[in-house]
mmCIF file of N, CA, C and O in Angstrom:
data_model
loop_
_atom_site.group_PDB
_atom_site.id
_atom_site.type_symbol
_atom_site.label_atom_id
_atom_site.label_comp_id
_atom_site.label_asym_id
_atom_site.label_seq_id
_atom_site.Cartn_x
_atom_site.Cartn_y
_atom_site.Cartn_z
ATOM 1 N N UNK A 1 167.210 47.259 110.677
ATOM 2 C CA UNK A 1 166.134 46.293 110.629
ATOM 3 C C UNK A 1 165.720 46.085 109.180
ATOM 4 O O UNK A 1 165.784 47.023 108.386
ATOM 5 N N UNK A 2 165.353 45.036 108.865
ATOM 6 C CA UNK A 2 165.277 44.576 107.233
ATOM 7 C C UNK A 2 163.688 44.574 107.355
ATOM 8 O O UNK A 2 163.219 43.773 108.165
ATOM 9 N N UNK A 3 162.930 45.270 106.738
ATOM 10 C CA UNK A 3 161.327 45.186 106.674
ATOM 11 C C UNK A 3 161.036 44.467 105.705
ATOM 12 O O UNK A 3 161.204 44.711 104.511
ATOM 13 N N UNK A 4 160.458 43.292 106.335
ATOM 14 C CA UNK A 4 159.862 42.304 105.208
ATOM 15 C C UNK A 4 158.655 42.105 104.927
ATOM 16 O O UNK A 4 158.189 40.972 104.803
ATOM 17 N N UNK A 5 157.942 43.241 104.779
ATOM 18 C CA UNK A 5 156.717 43.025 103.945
ATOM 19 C C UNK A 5 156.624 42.293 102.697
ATOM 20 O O UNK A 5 155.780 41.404 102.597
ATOM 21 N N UNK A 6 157.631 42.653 101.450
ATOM 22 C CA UNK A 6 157.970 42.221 100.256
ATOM 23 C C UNK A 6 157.981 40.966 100.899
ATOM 24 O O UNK A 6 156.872 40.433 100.929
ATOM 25 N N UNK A 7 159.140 40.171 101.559
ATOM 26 C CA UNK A 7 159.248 38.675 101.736
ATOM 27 C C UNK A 7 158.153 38.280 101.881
ATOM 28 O O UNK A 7 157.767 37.521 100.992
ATOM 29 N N UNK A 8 157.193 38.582 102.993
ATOM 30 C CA UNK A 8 156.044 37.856 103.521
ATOM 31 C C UNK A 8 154.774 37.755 102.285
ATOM 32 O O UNK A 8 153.883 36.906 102.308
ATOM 33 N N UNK A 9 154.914 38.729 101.321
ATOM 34 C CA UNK A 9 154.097 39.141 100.432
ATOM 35 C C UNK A 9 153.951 38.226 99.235
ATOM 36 O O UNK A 9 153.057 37.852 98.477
ATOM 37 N N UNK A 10 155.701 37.978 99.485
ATOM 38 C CA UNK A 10 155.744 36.799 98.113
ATOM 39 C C UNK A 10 156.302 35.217 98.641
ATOM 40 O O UNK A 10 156.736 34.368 97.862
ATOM 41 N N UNK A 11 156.229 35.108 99.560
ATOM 42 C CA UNK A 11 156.807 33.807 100.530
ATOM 43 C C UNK A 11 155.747 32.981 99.724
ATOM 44 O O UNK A 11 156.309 32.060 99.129
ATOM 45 N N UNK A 12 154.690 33.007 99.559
ATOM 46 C CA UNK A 12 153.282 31.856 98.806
ATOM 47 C C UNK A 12 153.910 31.443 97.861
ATOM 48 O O UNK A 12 154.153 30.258 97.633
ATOM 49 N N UNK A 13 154.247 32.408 97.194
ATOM 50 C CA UNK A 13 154.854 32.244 95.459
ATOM 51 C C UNK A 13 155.890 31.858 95.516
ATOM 52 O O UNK A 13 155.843 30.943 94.693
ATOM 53 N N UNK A 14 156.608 31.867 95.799
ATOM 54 C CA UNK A 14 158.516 32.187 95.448
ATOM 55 C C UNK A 14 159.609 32.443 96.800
ATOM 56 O O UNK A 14 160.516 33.268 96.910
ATOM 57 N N UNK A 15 159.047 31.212 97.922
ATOM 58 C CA UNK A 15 160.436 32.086 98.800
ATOM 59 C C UNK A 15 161.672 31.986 98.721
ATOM 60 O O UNK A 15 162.281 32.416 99.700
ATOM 61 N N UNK A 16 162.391 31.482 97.730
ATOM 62 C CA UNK A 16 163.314 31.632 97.124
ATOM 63 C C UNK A 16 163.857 32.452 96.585
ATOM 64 O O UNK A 16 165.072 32.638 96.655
ATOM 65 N N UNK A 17 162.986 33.174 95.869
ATOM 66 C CA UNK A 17 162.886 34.413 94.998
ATOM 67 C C UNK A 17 162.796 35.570 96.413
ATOM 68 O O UNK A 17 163.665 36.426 96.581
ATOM 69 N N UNK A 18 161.585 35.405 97.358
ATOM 70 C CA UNK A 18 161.421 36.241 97.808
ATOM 71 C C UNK A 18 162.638 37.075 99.261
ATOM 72 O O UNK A 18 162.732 38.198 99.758
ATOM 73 N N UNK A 19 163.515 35.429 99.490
ATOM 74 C CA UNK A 19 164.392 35.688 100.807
ATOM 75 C C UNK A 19 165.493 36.679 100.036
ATOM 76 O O UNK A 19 166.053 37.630 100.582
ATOM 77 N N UNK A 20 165.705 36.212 98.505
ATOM 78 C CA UNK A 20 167.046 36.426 98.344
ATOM 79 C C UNK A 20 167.538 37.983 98.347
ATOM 80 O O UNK A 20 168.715 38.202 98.630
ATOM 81 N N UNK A 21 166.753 38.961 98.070
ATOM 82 C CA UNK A 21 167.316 40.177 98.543
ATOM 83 C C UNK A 21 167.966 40.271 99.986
ATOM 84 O O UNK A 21 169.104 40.689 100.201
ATOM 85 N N UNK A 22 166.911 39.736 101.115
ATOM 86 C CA UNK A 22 167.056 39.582 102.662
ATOM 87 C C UNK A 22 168.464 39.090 102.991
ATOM 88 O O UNK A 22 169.018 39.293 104.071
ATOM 89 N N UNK A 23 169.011 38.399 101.920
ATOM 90 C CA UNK A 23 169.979 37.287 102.298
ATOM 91 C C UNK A 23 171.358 38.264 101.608
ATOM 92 O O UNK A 23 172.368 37.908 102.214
ATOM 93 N N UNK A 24 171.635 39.131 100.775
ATOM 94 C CA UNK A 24 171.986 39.982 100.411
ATOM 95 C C UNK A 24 172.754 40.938 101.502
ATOM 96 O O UNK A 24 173.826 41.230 102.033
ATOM 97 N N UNK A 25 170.782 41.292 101.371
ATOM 98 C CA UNK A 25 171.475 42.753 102.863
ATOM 99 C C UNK A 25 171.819 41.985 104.221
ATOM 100 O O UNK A 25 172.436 42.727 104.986
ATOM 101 N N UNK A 26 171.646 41.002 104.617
ATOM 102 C CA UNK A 26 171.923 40.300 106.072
ATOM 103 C C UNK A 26 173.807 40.570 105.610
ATOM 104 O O UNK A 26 174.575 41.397 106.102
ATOM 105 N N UNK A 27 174.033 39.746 104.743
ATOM 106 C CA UNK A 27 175.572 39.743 104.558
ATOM 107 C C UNK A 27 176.075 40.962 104.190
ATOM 108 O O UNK A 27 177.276 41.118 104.415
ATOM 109 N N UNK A 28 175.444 41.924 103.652
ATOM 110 C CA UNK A 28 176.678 43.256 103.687
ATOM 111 C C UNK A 28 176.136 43.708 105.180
ATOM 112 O O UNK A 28 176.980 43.384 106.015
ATOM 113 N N UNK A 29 175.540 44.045 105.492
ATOM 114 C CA UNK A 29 175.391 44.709 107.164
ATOM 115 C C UNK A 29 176.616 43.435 108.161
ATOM 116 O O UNK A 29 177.486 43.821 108.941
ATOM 117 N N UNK A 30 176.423 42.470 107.940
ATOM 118 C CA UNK A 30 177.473 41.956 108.536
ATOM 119 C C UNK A 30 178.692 42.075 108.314
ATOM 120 O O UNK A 30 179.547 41.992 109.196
ATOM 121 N N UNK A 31 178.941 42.301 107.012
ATOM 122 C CA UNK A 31 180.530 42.591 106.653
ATOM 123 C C UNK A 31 180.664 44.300 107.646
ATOM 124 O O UNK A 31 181.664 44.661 108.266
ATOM 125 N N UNK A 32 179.726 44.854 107.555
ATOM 126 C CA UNK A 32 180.107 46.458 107.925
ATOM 127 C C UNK A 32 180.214 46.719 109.421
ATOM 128 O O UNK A 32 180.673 47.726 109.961
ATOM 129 N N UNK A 33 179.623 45.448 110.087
ATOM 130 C CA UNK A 33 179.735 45.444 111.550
ATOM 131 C C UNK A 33 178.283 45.678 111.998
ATOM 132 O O UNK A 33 178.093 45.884 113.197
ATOM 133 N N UNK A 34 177.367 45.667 111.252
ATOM 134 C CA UNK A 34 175.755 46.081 111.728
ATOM 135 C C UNK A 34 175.272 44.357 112.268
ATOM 136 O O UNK A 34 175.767 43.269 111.977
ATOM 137 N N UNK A 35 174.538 44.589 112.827
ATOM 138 C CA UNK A 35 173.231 43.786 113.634
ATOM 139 C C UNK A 35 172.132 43.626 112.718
ATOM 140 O O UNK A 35 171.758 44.596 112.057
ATOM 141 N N UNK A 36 171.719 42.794 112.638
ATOM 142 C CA UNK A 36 170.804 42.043 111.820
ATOM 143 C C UNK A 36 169.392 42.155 112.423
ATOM 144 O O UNK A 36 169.411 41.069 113.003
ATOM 145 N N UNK A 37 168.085 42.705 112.740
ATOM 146 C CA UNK A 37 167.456 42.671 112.703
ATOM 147 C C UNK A 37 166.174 42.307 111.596
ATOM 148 O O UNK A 37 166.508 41.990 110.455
ATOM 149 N N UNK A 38 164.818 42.353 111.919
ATOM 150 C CA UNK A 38 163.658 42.213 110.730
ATOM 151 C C UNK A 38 162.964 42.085 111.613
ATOM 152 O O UNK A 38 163.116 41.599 112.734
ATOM 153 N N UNK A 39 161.645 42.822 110.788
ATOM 154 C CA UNK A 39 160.197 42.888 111.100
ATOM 155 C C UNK A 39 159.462 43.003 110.153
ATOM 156 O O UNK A 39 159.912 43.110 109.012
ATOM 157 N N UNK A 40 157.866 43.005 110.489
ATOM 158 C CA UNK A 40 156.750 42.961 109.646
ATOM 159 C C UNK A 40 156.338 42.192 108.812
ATOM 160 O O UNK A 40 156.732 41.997 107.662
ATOM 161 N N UNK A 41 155.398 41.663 109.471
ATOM 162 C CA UNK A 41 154.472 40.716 108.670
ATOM 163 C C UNK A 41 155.049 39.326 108.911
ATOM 164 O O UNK A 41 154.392 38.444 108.358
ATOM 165 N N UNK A 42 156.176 38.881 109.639
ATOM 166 C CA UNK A 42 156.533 37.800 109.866
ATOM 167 C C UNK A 42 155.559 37.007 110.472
ATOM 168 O O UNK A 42 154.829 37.612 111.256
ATOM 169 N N UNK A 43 155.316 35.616 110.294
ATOM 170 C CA UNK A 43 154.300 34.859 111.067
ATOM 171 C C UNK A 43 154.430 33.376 111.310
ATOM 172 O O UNK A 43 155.342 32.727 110.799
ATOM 173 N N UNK A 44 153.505 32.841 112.098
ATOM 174 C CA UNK A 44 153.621 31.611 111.616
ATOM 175 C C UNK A 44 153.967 30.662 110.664
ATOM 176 O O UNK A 44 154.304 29.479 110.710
ATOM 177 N N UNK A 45 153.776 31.582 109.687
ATOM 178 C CA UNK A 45 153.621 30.519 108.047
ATOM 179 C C UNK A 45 155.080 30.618 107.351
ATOM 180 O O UNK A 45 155.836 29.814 106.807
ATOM 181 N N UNK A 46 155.099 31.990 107.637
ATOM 182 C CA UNK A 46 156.900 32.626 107.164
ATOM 183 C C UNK A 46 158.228 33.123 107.741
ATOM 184 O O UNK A 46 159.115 33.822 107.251
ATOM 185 N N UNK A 47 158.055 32.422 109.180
ATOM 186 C CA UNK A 47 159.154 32.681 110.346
ATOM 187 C C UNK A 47 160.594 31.768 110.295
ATOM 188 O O UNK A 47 161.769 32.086 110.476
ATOM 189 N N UNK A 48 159.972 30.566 109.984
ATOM 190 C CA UNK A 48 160.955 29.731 110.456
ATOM 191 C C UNK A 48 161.780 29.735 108.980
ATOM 192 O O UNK A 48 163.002 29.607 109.060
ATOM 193 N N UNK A 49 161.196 29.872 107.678
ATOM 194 C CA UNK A 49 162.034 30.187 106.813
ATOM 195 C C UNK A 49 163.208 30.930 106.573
ATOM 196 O O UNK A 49 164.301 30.630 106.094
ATOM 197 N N UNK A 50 162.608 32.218 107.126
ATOM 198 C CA UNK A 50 163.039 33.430 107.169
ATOM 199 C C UNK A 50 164.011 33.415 108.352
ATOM 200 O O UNK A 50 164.984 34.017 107.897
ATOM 201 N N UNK A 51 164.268 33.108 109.465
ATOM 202 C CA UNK A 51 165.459 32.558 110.300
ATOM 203 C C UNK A 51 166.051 31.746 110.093
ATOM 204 O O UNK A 51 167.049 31.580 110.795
ATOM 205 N N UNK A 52 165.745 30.791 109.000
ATOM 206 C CA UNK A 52 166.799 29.557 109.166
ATOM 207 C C UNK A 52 167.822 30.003 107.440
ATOM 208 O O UNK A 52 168.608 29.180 106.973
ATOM 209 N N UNK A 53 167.649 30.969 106.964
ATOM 210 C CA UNK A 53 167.878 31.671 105.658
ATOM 211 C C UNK A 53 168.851 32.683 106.319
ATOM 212 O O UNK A 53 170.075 32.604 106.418
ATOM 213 N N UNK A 54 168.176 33.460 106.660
ATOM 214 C CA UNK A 54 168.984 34.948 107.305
ATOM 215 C C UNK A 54 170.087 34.820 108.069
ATOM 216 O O UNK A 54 169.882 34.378 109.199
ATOM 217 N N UNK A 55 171.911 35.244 107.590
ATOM 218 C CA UNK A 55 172.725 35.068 108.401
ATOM 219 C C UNK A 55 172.767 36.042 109.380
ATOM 220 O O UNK A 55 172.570 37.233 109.135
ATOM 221 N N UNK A 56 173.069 35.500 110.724
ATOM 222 C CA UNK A 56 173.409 36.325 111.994
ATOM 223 C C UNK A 56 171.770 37.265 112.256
ATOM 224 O O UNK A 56 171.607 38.418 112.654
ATOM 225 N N UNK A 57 170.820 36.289 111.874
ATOM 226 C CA UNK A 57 169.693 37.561 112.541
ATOM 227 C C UNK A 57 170.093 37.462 113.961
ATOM 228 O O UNK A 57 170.647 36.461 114.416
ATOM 229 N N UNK A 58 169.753 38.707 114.783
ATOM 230 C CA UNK A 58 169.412 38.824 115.941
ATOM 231 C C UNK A 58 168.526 38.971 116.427
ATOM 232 O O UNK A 58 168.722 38.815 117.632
ATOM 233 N N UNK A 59 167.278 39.266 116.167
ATOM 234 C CA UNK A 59 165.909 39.443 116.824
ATOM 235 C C UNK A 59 164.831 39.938 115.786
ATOM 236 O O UNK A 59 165.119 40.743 114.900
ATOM 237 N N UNK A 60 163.798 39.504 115.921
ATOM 238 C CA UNK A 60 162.499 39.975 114.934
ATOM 239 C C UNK A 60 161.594 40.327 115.858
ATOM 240 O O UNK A 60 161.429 39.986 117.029
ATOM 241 N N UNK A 61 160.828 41.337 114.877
ATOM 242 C CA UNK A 61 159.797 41.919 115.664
ATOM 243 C C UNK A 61 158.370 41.293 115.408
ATOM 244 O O UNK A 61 157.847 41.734 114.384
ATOM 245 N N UNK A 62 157.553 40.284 116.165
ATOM 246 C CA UNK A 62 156.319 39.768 115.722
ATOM 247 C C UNK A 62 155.596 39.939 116.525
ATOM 248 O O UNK A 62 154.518 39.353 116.622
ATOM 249 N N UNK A 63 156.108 40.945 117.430
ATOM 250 C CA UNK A 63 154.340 41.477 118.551
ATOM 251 C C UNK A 63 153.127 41.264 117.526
ATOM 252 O O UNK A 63 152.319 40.343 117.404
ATOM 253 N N UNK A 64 153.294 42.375 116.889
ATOM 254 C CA UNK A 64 151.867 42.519 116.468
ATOM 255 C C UNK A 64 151.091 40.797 116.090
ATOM 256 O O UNK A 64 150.093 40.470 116.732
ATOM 257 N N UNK A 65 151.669 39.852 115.042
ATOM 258 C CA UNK A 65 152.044 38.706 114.483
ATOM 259 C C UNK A 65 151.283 37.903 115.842
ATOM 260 O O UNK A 65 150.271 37.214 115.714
ATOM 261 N N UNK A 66 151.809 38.083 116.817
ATOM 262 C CA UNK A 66 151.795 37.119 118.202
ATOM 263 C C UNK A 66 150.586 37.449 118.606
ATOM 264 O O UNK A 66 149.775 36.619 119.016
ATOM 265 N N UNK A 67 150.391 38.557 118.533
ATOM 266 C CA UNK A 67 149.382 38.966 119.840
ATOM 267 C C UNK A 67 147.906 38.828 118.937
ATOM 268 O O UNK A 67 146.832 38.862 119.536
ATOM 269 N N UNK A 68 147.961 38.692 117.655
ATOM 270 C CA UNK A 68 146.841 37.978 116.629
ATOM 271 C C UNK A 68 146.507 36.945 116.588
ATOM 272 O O UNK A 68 145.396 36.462 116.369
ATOM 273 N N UNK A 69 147.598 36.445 116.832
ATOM 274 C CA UNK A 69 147.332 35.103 116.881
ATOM 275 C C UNK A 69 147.050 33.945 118.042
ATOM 276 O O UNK A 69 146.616 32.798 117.937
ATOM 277 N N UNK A 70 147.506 34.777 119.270
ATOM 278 C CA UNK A 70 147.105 34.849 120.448
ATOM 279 C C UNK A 70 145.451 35.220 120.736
ATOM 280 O O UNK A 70 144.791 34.791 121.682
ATOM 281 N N UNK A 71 145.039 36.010 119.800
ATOM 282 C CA UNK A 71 143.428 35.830 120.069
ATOM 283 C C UNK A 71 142.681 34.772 120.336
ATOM 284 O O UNK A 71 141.832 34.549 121.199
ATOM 285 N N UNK A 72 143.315 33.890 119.093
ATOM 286 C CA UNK A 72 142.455 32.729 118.542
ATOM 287 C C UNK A 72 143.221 31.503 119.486
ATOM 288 O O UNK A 72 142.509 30.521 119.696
ATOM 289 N N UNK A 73 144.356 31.481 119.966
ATOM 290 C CA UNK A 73 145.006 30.245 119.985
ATOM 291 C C UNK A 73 145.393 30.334 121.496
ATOM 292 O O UNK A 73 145.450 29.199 121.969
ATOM 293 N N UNK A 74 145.695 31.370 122.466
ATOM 294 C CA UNK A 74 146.107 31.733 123.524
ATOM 295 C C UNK A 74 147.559 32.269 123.218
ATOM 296 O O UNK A 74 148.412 32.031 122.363
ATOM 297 N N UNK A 75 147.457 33.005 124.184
ATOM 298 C CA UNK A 75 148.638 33.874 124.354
ATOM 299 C C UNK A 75 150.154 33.171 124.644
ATOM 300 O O UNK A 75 151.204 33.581 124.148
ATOM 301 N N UNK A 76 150.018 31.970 125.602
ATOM 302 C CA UNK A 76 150.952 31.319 126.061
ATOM 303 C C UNK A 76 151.083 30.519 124.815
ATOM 304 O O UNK A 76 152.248 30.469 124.423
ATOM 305 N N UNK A 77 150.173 29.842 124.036
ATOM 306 C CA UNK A 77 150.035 28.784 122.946
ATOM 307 C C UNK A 77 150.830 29.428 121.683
ATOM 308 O O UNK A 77 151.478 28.756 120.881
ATOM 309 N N UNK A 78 150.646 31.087 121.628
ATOM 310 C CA UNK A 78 151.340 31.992 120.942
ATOM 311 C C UNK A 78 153.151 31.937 120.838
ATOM 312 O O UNK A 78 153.972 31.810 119.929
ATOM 313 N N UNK A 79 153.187 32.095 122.170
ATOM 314 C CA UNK A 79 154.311 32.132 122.544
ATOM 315 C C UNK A 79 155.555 31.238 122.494
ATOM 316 O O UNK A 79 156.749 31.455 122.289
ATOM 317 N N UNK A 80 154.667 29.924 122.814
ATOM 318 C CA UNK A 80 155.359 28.933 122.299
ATOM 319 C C UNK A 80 155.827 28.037 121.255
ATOM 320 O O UNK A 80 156.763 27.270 121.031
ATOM 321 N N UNK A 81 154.277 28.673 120.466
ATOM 322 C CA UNK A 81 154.998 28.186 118.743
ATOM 323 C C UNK A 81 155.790 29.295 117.951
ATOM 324 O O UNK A 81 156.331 29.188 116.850
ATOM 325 N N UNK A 82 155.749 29.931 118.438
ATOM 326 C CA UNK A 82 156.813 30.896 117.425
ATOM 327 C C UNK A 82 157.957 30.708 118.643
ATOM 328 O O UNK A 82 158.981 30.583 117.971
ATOM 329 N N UNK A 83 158.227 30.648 119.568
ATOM 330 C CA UNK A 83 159.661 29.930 120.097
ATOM 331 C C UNK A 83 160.373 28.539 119.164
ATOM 332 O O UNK A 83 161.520 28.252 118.818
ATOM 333 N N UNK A 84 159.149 27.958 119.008
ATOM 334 C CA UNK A 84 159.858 26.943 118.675
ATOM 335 C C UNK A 84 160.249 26.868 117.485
ATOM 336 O O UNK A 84 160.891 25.881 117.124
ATOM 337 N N UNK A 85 159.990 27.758 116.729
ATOM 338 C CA UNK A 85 160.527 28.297 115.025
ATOM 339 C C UNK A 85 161.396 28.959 115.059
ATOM 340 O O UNK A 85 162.098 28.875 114.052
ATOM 341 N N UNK A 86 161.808 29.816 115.982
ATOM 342 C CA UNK A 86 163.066 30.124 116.323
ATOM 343 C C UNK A 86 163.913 29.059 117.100
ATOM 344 O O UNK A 86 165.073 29.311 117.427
#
């Protein structure tokens, strides 16, 4: 799993700057036969970047991400905008 705190941290500034390590390790774990995962801190603001960048992700972790944002917006309303960024 690729922990992207760093990305999400600097996505404001620079996500260019900030994917390109991510984009790095996505491609050697793929050359080695690994699965692509990421988590943390992914969100609304920095999801759809961050998947449409990352080769071969397979799944991210944004419970926490969802279920925050699900406070304010509904749970189902949650659910469906971060579907649709994926």
């Amino acid at each position: 799993e690729l922990y992207t705190e760093d990305y999400a941290t600097n996505y404001s500034s620079n996500k260019k700057k900030a994917i390109a390590p991510y984009i790095l390790a996505a491609k050697k774990a793929t050359e080695l036969g690994l699965g692509v995962n990421a988590g943390h801190d992914l969100s609304l603001d920095n999801l759809a970047f961050f998947a449409k960048e990352i080769p071969n992700l397979a799944e991210v972790s944004i419970g926490h991400a969802l279920i925050s944002d699900a406070i304010y917006l509904g749970l189902e309303n949650s659910i469906q905008m971060y579907k649709r960024l994926l």
